[in-house]
């Protein structure tokens, strides 16, 4: 029997390409989700009745159903409507749409926390509603959202493993392939677990850095006390 | 020596929230260079009146004119009107993510589209005016309440407003910080800035106001010069209110 370390080193190149895909899917999903989540939150908080209902419907639908169901609907379901997406596109869309619904909730909480009064002060110097949102509300709300929002990249990174079910060649898919090739599921999936753990640690560190470098002087000091 | 028309004129303003009448048929003329102080018990619609005057809150009926032009007309661009009416809030409401300088500049760069350097120069002048040029790069959380309120005044002044509205500007301040804010307001009054001030600071009202308006339960009970109101109030309610306020002040000073 070879040691886990030897096993790990032997199959690392294979796993590494999986890591690349996992990180790519996570990054794309987070960015697409941020854009979608921001749009949904703004529509929900400041939009008219139509946009508000649309945003709520989107958020509830994608938070209320499993990611796997969404993925299968996109990959296996859409071709029935004449829309055939590649595996990668289906994975990217599912992760982005799903994450957007969660990110919308994180952002909404912090927009509410910034409060109506900042809007009032912005309007009082002659800003339009949208100027106030972009120059006054969002810069504060995004900062406020970071500590809670920072869970989302970690959570999406792990959730991205479900796309192995449509055989997108990411970390989990690689691990499964190695497992069936070597008949050694324990070492294969343990290797995947170790790598996920390292990735999560790195993403966490990046989030802490982000949090620290967007802190407002004075405010953070007050909070630390 | 009043210049006609009044710089700000309210005609028969009425505001209700559901069953609650906040104020009814309020009319008010503010002339250029005047300092008007509005006094009265809490919850009598003074703050709401100020918010209605710069269109932050819509009135139910009545008209408001700025330099003779009706700003309550539906076709008016409200954002443009608000640039011309400065507002200072009870709890300062500085933009927390911006430095003192940033707070004063943001209206100039984003609303007036002034070039960055010009805006910075103007903002520094306004901070100088309220005595805070040395705090330009501090964030609101690094400033005392009094300093925050002075930055808020500078932020409003930077827009070169025709009128400044002050909504209980010292009510949220520790007693020892009130003086610096009142000092800035007094200086503005001497520079003939047109001001409408809601406050409980009777000393300020007495010393600085050209006219005092006593409001209670959503209507104007009495108005006149500080002398008129403090020395010979016509209405029993005015006498009673001023009596209670000075009693309160006496107690506060002793304590």
Short mmCIF file of C-alpha atoms in Angstrom, two decimals:
data_model
loop_
_atom_site.label_atom_id
_atom_site.label_comp_id
_atom_site.label_asym_id
_atom_site.label_seq_id
_atom_site.Cartn_x
_atom_site.Cartn_y
_atom_site.Cartn_z
CA UNK A 1 0.00 0.00 0.00
CA UNK A 2 1.36 3.41 -0.89
CA UNK A 3 1.09 6.23 1.62
CA UNK A 4 -1.50 8.98 1.28
CA UNK A 5 1.31 11.44 0.60
CA UNK A 6 2.64 9.41 -2.32
CA UNK A 7 -0.89 9.02 -3.66
CA UNK A 8 -1.47 12.74 -3.30
CA UNK A 9 1.73 13.67 -5.09
CA UNK A 10 1.11 11.19 -7.91
CA UNK A 11 -2.35 12.49 -8.73
CA UNK A 12 -1.74 16.12 -7.89
CA UNK A 13 -1.33 17.29 -11.53
CA UNK A 14 -4.76 15.80 -12.29
CA UNK A 15 -6.31 17.39 -9.25
CA UNK A 16 -4.63 20.72 -10.00
CA UNK A 17 -6.52 21.16 -13.26
CA UNK A 18 -9.69 20.43 -11.27
CA UNK A 19 -8.75 23.14 -8.80
CA UNK A 20 -8.39 25.58 -11.68
CA UNK A 21 -11.92 24.82 -12.84
CA UNK A 22 -13.33 24.98 -9.32
CA UNK A 23 -11.77 28.38 -8.71
CA UNK A 24 -12.91 29.64 -12.10
CA UNK A 25 -16.50 28.50 -11.49
CA UNK A 26 -16.48 30.03 -8.00
CA UNK A 27 -15.06 33.35 -9.18
CA UNK A 28 -17.47 33.55 -12.10
CA UNK A 29 -20.37 32.57 -9.90
CA UNK A 30 -19.50 35.15 -7.28
CA UNK A 31 -19.09 37.94 -9.82
CA UNK A 32 -22.23 37.08 -11.75
CA UNK A 33 -24.04 36.66 -8.44
CA UNK A 34 -22.81 40.04 -7.23
CA UNK A 35 -24.13 41.78 -10.32
CA UNK A 36 -27.44 39.89 -10.15
CA UNK A 37 -27.74 40.24 -6.38
CA UNK A 38 -27.03 43.95 -6.49
CA UNK A 39 -29.56 44.48 -9.27
CA UNK A 40 -32.16 42.39 -7.43
CA UNK A 41 -31.61 44.24 -4.16
CA UNK A 42 -31.80 47.66 -5.75
CA UNK A 43 -34.94 46.63 -7.62
CA UNK A 44 -36.43 45.27 -4.43
CA UNK A 45 -35.52 48.24 -2.24
CA UNK A 46 -35.91 51.16 -4.60
CA UNK A 47 -37.82 49.87 -7.60
CA UNK A 48 -41.47 50.27 -8.45
CA UNK A 49 -44.01 47.53 -7.87
CA UNK A 50 -43.14 45.58 -11.02
CA UNK A 51 -39.39 45.48 -10.41
CA UNK A 52 -39.88 44.76 -6.73
CA UNK A 53 -42.10 41.74 -7.45
CA UNK A 54 -39.70 40.49 -10.11
CA UNK A 55 -36.76 40.73 -7.69
CA UNK A 56 -38.65 38.98 -4.90
CA UNK A 57 -39.75 36.22 -7.26
CA UNK A 58 -36.15 35.66 -8.40
CA UNK A 59 -34.76 35.65 -4.87
CA UNK A 60 -37.41 33.32 -3.45
CA UNK A 61 -37.24 30.95 -6.40
CA UNK A 62 -33.49 30.49 -6.28
CA UNK A 63 -33.16 30.42 -2.51
CA UNK A 64 -36.13 28.10 -2.20
CA UNK A 65 -34.94 25.33 -4.50
CA UNK A 66 -31.81 23.17 -4.35
CA UNK A 67 -28.84 24.20 -6.45
CA UNK A 68 -28.79 20.71 -7.94
CA UNK A 69 -32.36 21.04 -9.22
CA UNK A 70 -31.49 24.40 -10.77
CA UNK A 71 -28.42 22.89 -12.39
CA UNK A 72 -30.35 19.96 -13.86
CA UNK A 73 -33.11 22.23 -15.12
CA UNK A 74 -30.53 24.34 -16.94
CA UNK A 75 -28.51 21.45 -18.34
CA UNK A 76 -31.15 18.79 -18.99
CA UNK A 77 -34.29 20.91 -19.02
CA UNK A 78 -33.45 23.84 -21.29
CA UNK A 79 -32.63 21.69 -24.36
CA UNK A 80 -36.31 20.70 -24.28
CA UNK A 81 -37.08 24.37 -24.92
CA UNK A 82 -34.54 24.47 -27.72
CA UNK A 83 -31.78 26.05 -25.65
CA UNK A 84 -28.76 23.78 -25.36
CA UNK A 85 -26.05 25.04 -23.04
CA UNK A 86 -22.62 23.51 -22.62
CA UNK A 87 -21.77 21.85 -19.30
CA UNK A 88 -19.58 24.80 -18.31
CA UNK A 89 -22.21 27.37 -19.16
CA UNK A 90 -24.90 25.45 -17.30
CA UNK A 91 -22.64 25.22 -14.23
CA UNK A 92 -21.68 28.87 -14.44
CA UNK A 93 -25.29 30.01 -14.85
CA UNK A 94 -26.61 27.81 -12.05
CA UNK A 95 -23.94 28.99 -9.61
CA UNK A 96 -24.33 32.64 -10.60
CA UNK A 97 -28.13 32.63 -10.41
CA UNK A 98 -28.13 30.75 -7.12
CA UNK A 99 -25.45 32.91 -5.53
CA UNK A 100 -27.15 36.09 -6.75
CA UNK A 101 -30.26 35.25 -4.76
CA UNK A 102 -28.20 34.82 -1.57
CA UNK A 103 -26.05 37.86 -2.22
CA UNK A 104 -29.20 39.91 -2.71
CA UNK A 105 -30.21 39.06 0.84
CA UNK A 106 -26.82 39.99 2.30
CA UNK A 107 -26.85 43.30 0.47
CA UNK A 108 -30.43 44.10 1.35
CA UNK A 109 -29.73 43.80 5.04
CA UNK A 110 -26.85 46.22 4.87
CA UNK A 111 -28.72 48.70 2.68
CA UNK A 112 -31.46 48.75 5.29
CA UNK A 113 -28.81 49.18 7.98
CA UNK A 114 -27.32 52.25 6.29
CA UNK A 115 -30.73 53.72 6.72
CA UNK A 116 -33.17 56.18 5.27
CA UNK A 117 -31.46 59.13 6.87
CA UNK A 118 -28.34 58.94 4.71
CA UNK A 119 -30.69 59.06 1.74
CA UNK A 120 -32.38 62.10 3.25
CA UNK A 121 -29.05 63.89 3.72
CA UNK A 122 -28.01 63.08 0.17
CA UNK A 123 -31.29 64.34 -1.28
CA UNK A 124 -30.95 67.49 0.82
CA UNK A 125 -27.84 68.55 -1.08
CA UNK A 126 -29.65 68.05 -4.35
CA UNK A 127 -28.71 64.49 -5.30
CA UNK A 128 -31.22 62.48 -7.28
CA UNK A 129 -32.36 59.16 -5.84
CA UNK A 130 -29.95 57.17 -8.02
CA UNK A 131 -27.04 59.50 -7.33
CA UNK A 132 -27.69 59.04 -3.63
CA UNK A 133 -27.81 55.26 -4.06
CA UNK A 134 -24.54 55.06 -5.98
CA UNK A 135 -22.49 57.72 -4.23
CA UNK A 136 -23.80 57.52 -0.67
CA UNK A 137 -25.79 54.38 0.12
CA UNK A 138 -23.90 51.65 -1.75
CA UNK A 139 -20.36 52.63 -0.71
CA UNK A 140 -21.49 52.26 2.90
CA UNK A 141 -23.77 49.26 2.40
CA UNK A 142 -21.13 47.24 0.54
CA UNK A 143 -18.63 47.82 3.34
CA UNK A 144 -21.19 46.85 5.95
CA UNK A 145 -22.09 43.73 3.99
CA UNK A 146 -18.55 42.37 3.76
CA UNK A 147 -18.32 40.42 7.06
CA UNK A 148 -21.53 38.49 6.40
CA UNK A 149 -21.12 38.40 2.64
CA UNK A 150 -17.64 36.88 3.07
CA UNK A 151 -19.34 33.55 3.79
CA UNK A 152 -20.70 33.43 0.27
CA UNK A 153 -17.46 32.78 -1.68
CA UNK A 154 -16.59 29.98 0.76
CA UNK A 155 -20.06 28.51 0.58
CA UNK A 156 -20.17 28.75 -3.23
CA UNK A 157 -16.72 27.18 -3.51
CA UNK A 158 -17.97 24.10 -1.68
CA UNK A 159 -21.36 24.12 -3.40
CA UNK A 160 -19.63 24.14 -6.78
CA UNK A 161 -18.75 20.49 -6.21
CA UNK A 162 -22.29 19.48 -7.24
CA UNK A 163 -21.48 20.26 -10.86
CA UNK A 164 -19.56 16.96 -11.02
CA UNK A 165 -23.03 15.50 -11.65
CA UNK A 166 -23.01 17.04 -15.12
CA UNK A 167 -19.32 16.13 -15.48
CA UNK A 168 -17.76 19.58 -15.51
CA UNK A 169 -14.07 18.77 -14.96
CA UNK A 170 -13.64 20.44 -11.59
CA UNK A 171 -12.01 19.15 -8.42
CA UNK A 172 -14.75 16.73 -7.39
CA UNK A 173 -15.05 15.30 -10.89
CA UNK A 174 -11.28 14.75 -10.98
CA UNK A 175 -11.38 13.04 -7.61
CA UNK A 176 -14.16 10.76 -8.76
CA UNK A 177 -12.25 9.87 -11.91
CA UNK A 178 -9.15 9.06 -9.87
CA UNK A 179 -11.22 7.01 -7.47
CA UNK A 180 -12.69 4.82 -10.22
CA UNK A 181 -9.30 4.47 -11.90
CA UNK A 182 -7.42 3.49 -8.74
CA UNK A 183 -10.23 1.71 -6.87
CA UNK A 184 -9.08 3.83 -3.92
CA UNK A 185 -12.03 6.07 -2.99
CA UNK A 186 -10.75 6.89 0.49
CA UNK A 187 -7.48 8.39 -0.68
CA UNK A 188 -9.10 10.05 -3.71
CA UNK A 189 -11.80 11.84 -1.81
CA UNK A 190 -9.51 12.58 1.12
CA UNK A 191 -7.20 14.31 -1.34
CA UNK A 192 -10.15 16.33 -2.59
CA UNK A 193 -11.14 17.18 0.99
CA UNK A 194 -7.63 18.40 1.81
CA UNK A 195 -7.57 20.57 -1.29
CA UNK A 196 -11.02 22.03 -0.56
CA UNK A 197 -9.86 22.79 2.95
CA UNK A 198 -6.82 24.67 1.66
CA UNK A 199 -8.92 26.57 -0.88
CA UNK A 200 -11.45 27.57 1.76
CA UNK A 201 -8.62 28.75 3.98
CA UNK A 202 -7.19 30.88 1.18
CA UNK A 203 -10.57 32.38 0.27
CA UNK A 204 -11.18 33.14 3.95
CA UNK A 205 -7.82 34.91 4.17
CA UNK A 206 -8.67 36.95 1.07
CA UNK A 207 -12.00 37.97 2.63
CA UNK A 208 -10.29 39.08 5.84
CA UNK A 209 -7.86 41.15 3.81
CA UNK A 210 -10.79 42.72 1.93
CA UNK A 211 -12.58 43.48 5.15
CA UNK A 212 -9.55 45.14 6.68
CA UNK A 213 -8.71 47.22 3.65
CA UNK A 214 -12.19 48.64 3.23
CA UNK A 215 -12.64 49.58 6.86
CA UNK A 216 -13.48 53.16 7.66
CA UNK A 217 -11.19 54.96 10.08
CA UNK A 218 -12.84 55.67 13.40
CA UNK A 219 -15.77 53.35 12.84
CA UNK A 220 -13.72 50.18 13.09
CA UNK A 221 -11.92 51.45 16.17
CA UNK A 222 -15.21 52.13 17.84
CA UNK A 223 -16.43 48.65 16.97
CA UNK A 224 -13.35 46.92 18.29
CA UNK A 225 -13.70 48.46 21.71
CA UNK B 1 -35.54 97.19 4.56
CA UNK B 2 -37.07 94.12 3.02
CA UNK B 3 -36.47 93.14 -0.54
CA UNK B 4 -39.59 91.92 -2.27
CA UNK B 5 -40.54 89.30 -3.09
CA UNK B 6 -39.53 87.19 -0.09
CA UNK B 7 -36.72 84.78 -0.90
CA UNK B 8 -38.80 81.93 0.51
CA UNK B 9 -42.53 82.08 0.88
CA UNK B 10 -44.98 79.50 2.15
CA UNK B 11 -48.69 79.91 1.55
CA UNK B 12 -51.30 77.94 3.47
CA UNK B 13 -49.25 74.79 3.93
CA UNK B 14 -51.08 71.83 5.37
CA UNK B 15 -49.58 68.47 6.22
CA UNK B 16 -51.32 65.46 7.70
CA UNK B 17 -50.28 61.89 8.38
CA UNK B 18 -53.48 59.90 8.20
CA UNK B 19 -55.75 61.35 10.91
CA UNK B 20 -52.92 63.37 12.42
CA UNK B 21 -52.79 66.99 11.41
CA UNK B 22 -49.11 67.99 11.62
CA UNK B 23 -49.72 71.60 10.67
CA UNK B 24 -52.53 73.49 9.05
CA UNK B 25 -52.61 76.61 6.88
CA UNK B 26 -49.13 77.77 7.76
CA UNK B 27 -47.97 80.85 5.89
CA UNK B 28 -44.49 82.22 6.19
CA UNK B 29 -42.35 84.84 4.46
CA UNK B 30 -38.58 84.68 4.72
CA UNK B 31 -36.72 87.73 3.45
CA UNK B 32 -33.16 87.86 2.20
CA UNK B 33 -30.58 88.07 4.97
CA UNK B 34 -33.06 87.36 7.75
CA UNK B 35 -32.57 84.95 10.60
CA UNK B 36 -35.87 83.50 11.72
CA UNK B 37 -36.02 81.25 14.73
CA UNK B 38 -38.97 78.90 15.15
CA UNK B 39 -39.66 77.85 18.72
CA UNK B 40 -42.36 75.76 20.29
CA UNK B 41 -43.00 72.52 22.15
CA UNK B 42 -41.83 69.21 20.66
CA UNK B 43 -44.14 67.51 18.22
CA UNK B 44 -45.74 70.67 16.93
CA UNK B 45 -44.65 70.18 13.35
CA UNK B 46 -41.61 72.47 13.27
CA UNK B 47 -39.24 69.86 11.86
CA UNK B 48 -41.81 68.59 9.39
CA UNK B 49 -42.34 72.17 8.25
CA UNK B 50 -38.62 72.51 7.46
CA UNK B 51 -38.62 69.21 5.58
CA UNK B 52 -41.61 70.34 3.58
CA UNK B 53 -39.94 73.65 2.74
CA UNK B 54 -37.08 71.93 0.92
CA UNK B 55 -39.39 69.31 -0.57
CA UNK B 56 -38.00 66.34 1.34
CA UNK B 57 -41.56 65.70 2.49
CA UNK B 58 -44.51 66.60 0.25
CA UNK B 59 -47.19 68.92 1.64
CA UNK B 60 -50.86 68.01 1.28
CA UNK B 61 -51.86 71.45 0.15
CA UNK B 62 -50.48 74.94 -0.13
CA UNK B 63 -47.71 76.48 -2.16
CA UNK B 64 -44.03 77.25 -1.61
CA UNK B 65 -42.18 79.90 -3.57
CA UNK B 66 -38.41 80.28 -3.85
CA UNK B 67 -37.36 83.67 -5.28
CA UNK B 68 -40.91 84.12 -6.49
CA UNK B 69 -41.04 80.80 -8.36
CA UNK B 70 -43.42 78.13 -7.20
CA UNK B 71 -41.38 75.07 -6.22
CA UNK B 72 -44.44 73.01 -5.29
CA UNK B 73 -45.52 73.05 -8.94
CA UNK B 74 -45.51 69.51 -10.41
CA UNK B 75 -43.20 70.46 -13.28
CA UNK B 76 -40.41 71.62 -10.97
CA UNK B 77 -37.16 69.65 -10.78
CA UNK B 78 -37.02 69.03 -7.05
CA UNK B 79 -33.37 68.01 -7.05
CA UNK B 80 -32.45 71.41 -8.45
CA UNK B 81 -34.56 73.18 -5.85
CA UNK B 82 -32.84 71.31 -3.00
CA UNK B 83 -29.44 72.47 -4.20
CA UNK B 84 -30.58 76.00 -3.43
CA UNK B 85 -31.91 75.24 0.04
CA UNK B 86 -29.34 74.07 2.58
CA UNK B 87 -30.45 71.76 5.35
CA UNK B 88 -28.77 70.92 8.64
CA UNK B 89 -30.20 67.98 10.58
CA UNK B 90 -30.46 67.35 14.28
CA UNK B 91 -28.25 64.26 14.10
CA UNK B 92 -25.76 65.70 11.57
CA UNK B 93 -26.17 62.88 9.02
CA UNK B 94 -22.68 63.16 7.63
CA UNK B 95 -21.80 60.59 4.99
CA UNK B 96 -19.88 58.08 7.09
CA UNK B 97 -17.69 56.73 4.30
CA UNK B 98 -16.30 60.15 3.38
CA UNK B 99 -13.82 62.43 5.15
CA UNK B 100 -14.91 65.88 6.28
CA UNK B 101 -13.50 67.19 3.01
CA UNK B 102 -15.25 64.45 1.04
CA UNK B 103 -18.55 65.28 2.70
CA UNK B 104 -18.30 68.90 1.65
CA UNK B 105 -16.97 68.07 -1.83
CA UNK B 106 -19.41 65.36 -2.89
CA UNK B 107 -22.26 67.74 -3.65
CA UNK B 108 -19.95 69.96 -5.66
CA UNK B 109 -18.45 67.17 -7.77
CA UNK B 110 -21.48 64.92 -8.18
CA UNK B 111 -24.37 67.38 -8.17
CA UNK B 112 -22.80 70.58 -9.46
CA UNK B 113 -20.30 68.65 -11.64
CA UNK B 114 -17.53 70.97 -10.53
CA UNK B 115 -13.97 69.89 -11.49
CA UNK B 116 -12.20 68.05 -8.67
CA UNK B 117 -9.55 70.68 -7.88
CA UNK B 118 -12.00 73.54 -7.90
CA UNK B 119 -14.37 71.58 -5.67
CA UNK B 120 -11.56 70.76 -3.26
CA UNK B 121 -10.56 74.39 -3.00
CA UNK B 122 -14.14 75.48 -2.40
CA UNK B 123 -14.69 72.70 0.16
CA UNK B 124 -11.56 73.69 2.07
CA UNK B 125 -12.79 77.29 2.16
CA UNK B 126 -16.11 76.14 3.61
CA UNK B 127 -14.34 74.03 6.23
CA UNK B 128 -12.20 77.06 7.05
CA UNK B 129 -15.42 79.05 7.46
CA UNK B 130 -16.63 76.66 10.18
CA UNK B 131 -13.15 76.47 11.71
CA UNK B 132 -12.36 72.89 10.71
CA UNK B 133 -9.77 73.18 7.95
CA UNK B 134 -7.39 71.15 10.13
CA UNK B 135 -9.89 68.28 10.32
CA UNK B 136 -10.39 67.99 6.56
CA UNK B 137 -9.05 64.44 6.37
CA UNK B 138 -10.86 63.07 9.41
CA UNK B 139 -13.77 60.70 9.01
CA UNK B 140 -17.06 61.49 10.79
CA UNK B 141 -16.42 58.79 13.40
CA UNK B 142 -13.18 60.57 14.29
CA UNK B 143 -14.92 63.89 14.94
CA UNK B 144 -16.82 65.13 17.97
CA UNK B 145 -20.54 65.84 17.64
CA UNK B 146 -19.92 69.56 17.49
CA UNK B 147 -17.32 69.11 14.78
CA UNK B 148 -19.61 66.79 12.83
CA UNK B 149 -22.37 69.36 12.91
CA UNK B 150 -20.01 72.09 11.72
CA UNK B 151 -18.94 69.86 8.81
CA UNK B 152 -22.63 69.34 8.05
CA UNK B 153 -23.08 73.11 7.98
CA UNK B 154 -20.06 73.44 5.65
CA UNK B 155 -21.53 70.72 3.42
CA UNK B 156 -24.75 72.68 3.07
CA UNK B 157 -22.97 76.02 2.63
CA UNK B 158 -20.77 74.63 -0.16
CA UNK B 159 -23.81 74.44 -2.44
CA UNK B 160 -24.19 78.24 -2.12
CA UNK B 161 -27.79 77.96 -0.97
CA UNK B 162 -30.23 80.87 -0.98
CA UNK B 163 -31.61 79.80 2.38
CA UNK B 164 -30.27 77.58 5.16
CA UNK B 165 -32.67 75.49 7.22
CA UNK B 166 -31.51 74.26 10.63
CA UNK B 167 -33.53 71.50 12.27
CA UNK B 168 -32.67 71.56 15.98
CA UNK B 169 -28.95 71.64 15.14
CA UNK B 170 -27.76 71.45 18.73
CA UNK B 171 -30.35 69.12 20.28
CA UNK B 172 -28.20 66.00 19.86
CA UNK B 173 -25.06 67.62 21.28
CA UNK B 174 -23.47 67.44 24.69
CA UNK B 175 -23.90 70.80 26.42
CA UNK B 176 -20.23 71.71 26.15
CA UNK B 177 -20.32 71.27 22.36
CA UNK B 178 -23.39 73.43 21.71
CA UNK B 179 -21.46 76.70 21.82
CA UNK B 180 -19.18 75.96 18.86
CA UNK B 181 -22.15 75.18 16.60
CA UNK B 182 -24.16 78.20 17.73
CA UNK B 183 -21.02 80.29 17.20
CA UNK B 184 -20.84 79.24 13.56
CA UNK B 185 -24.54 79.98 13.09
CA UNK B 186 -24.19 83.37 14.69
CA UNK B 187 -21.33 84.19 12.38
CA UNK B 188 -23.49 83.15 9.39
CA UNK B 189 -26.26 85.43 10.61
CA UNK B 190 -23.79 88.31 10.76
CA UNK B 191 -22.73 87.50 7.21
CA UNK B 192 -26.43 87.94 6.29
CA UNK B 193 -27.05 84.36 5.32
CA UNK B 194 -30.80 83.79 5.15
CA UNK B 195 -31.61 81.29 7.87
CA UNK B 196 -34.60 79.51 9.28
CA UNK B 197 -33.72 77.84 12.56
CA UNK B 198 -35.78 75.45 14.65
CA UNK B 199 -34.21 75.39 18.10
CA UNK B 200 -34.74 75.35 21.83
CA UNK B 201 -31.71 77.59 22.41
CA UNK B 202 -33.46 80.68 23.71
CA UNK B 203 -30.19 82.56 24.16
CA UNK B 204 -29.50 82.17 20.46
CA UNK B 205 -33.07 83.14 19.57
CA UNK B 206 -32.85 86.25 21.67
CA UNK B 207 -29.43 87.38 20.50
CA UNK B 208 -29.41 86.41 16.83
CA UNK B 209 -32.97 86.19 15.52
CA UNK B 210 -34.49 89.02 13.54
CA UNK B 211 -37.84 87.39 14.03
CA UNK B 212 -39.13 84.63 16.23
CA UNK B 213 -42.08 82.43 15.38
CA UNK B 214 -43.82 80.55 18.15
CA UNK B 215 -45.49 77.41 16.84
CA UNK B 216 -47.77 75.09 18.73
CA UNK B 217 -50.02 72.24 17.66
CA UNK B 218 -49.40 72.79 13.99
CA UNK B 219 -50.11 76.50 13.84
CA UNK B 220 -48.28 79.76 14.31
CA UNK B 221 -49.40 81.21 17.62
CA UNK B 222 -47.39 84.38 17.56
CA UNK B 223 -44.50 85.97 15.73
CA UNK B 224 -42.41 89.06 16.22
CA UNK B 225 -39.00 90.42 17.13
CA UNK B 226 -37.18 88.81 20.05
CA UNK B 227 -38.13 91.82 22.11
CA UNK B 228 -41.81 91.46 21.23
CA UNK B 229 -41.90 87.83 22.20
CA UNK B 230 -39.64 87.83 25.21
CA UNK B 231 -40.70 91.19 26.73
CA UNK B 232 -44.33 91.55 25.72
CA UNK B 233 -45.80 88.30 24.43
CA UNK B 234 -49.38 88.85 23.29
CA UNK B 235 -50.61 85.31 23.75
CA UNK B 236 -50.97 83.48 27.03
CA UNK B 237 -49.58 80.32 25.44
CA UNK B 238 -46.40 82.11 24.39
CA UNK B 239 -45.87 83.47 27.90
CA UNK B 240 -46.44 80.07 29.39
CA UNK B 241 -44.02 78.33 27.00
CA UNK B 242 -41.27 80.90 27.44
CA UNK B 243 -41.74 80.78 31.18
CA UNK B 244 -41.35 77.01 31.22
CA UNK B 245 -38.34 77.09 28.90
CA UNK B 246 -36.48 79.68 30.98
CA UNK B 247 -37.26 77.72 34.13
CA UNK B 248 -35.76 74.65 32.46
CA UNK B 249 -32.72 76.65 31.48
CA UNK B 250 -32.25 78.01 34.97
CA UNK B 251 -32.30 74.46 36.29
CA UNK B 252 -29.88 73.23 33.66
CA UNK B 253 -27.39 75.99 34.40
CA UNK B 254 -27.53 75.38 38.11
CA UNK B 255 -27.13 71.64 37.66
#
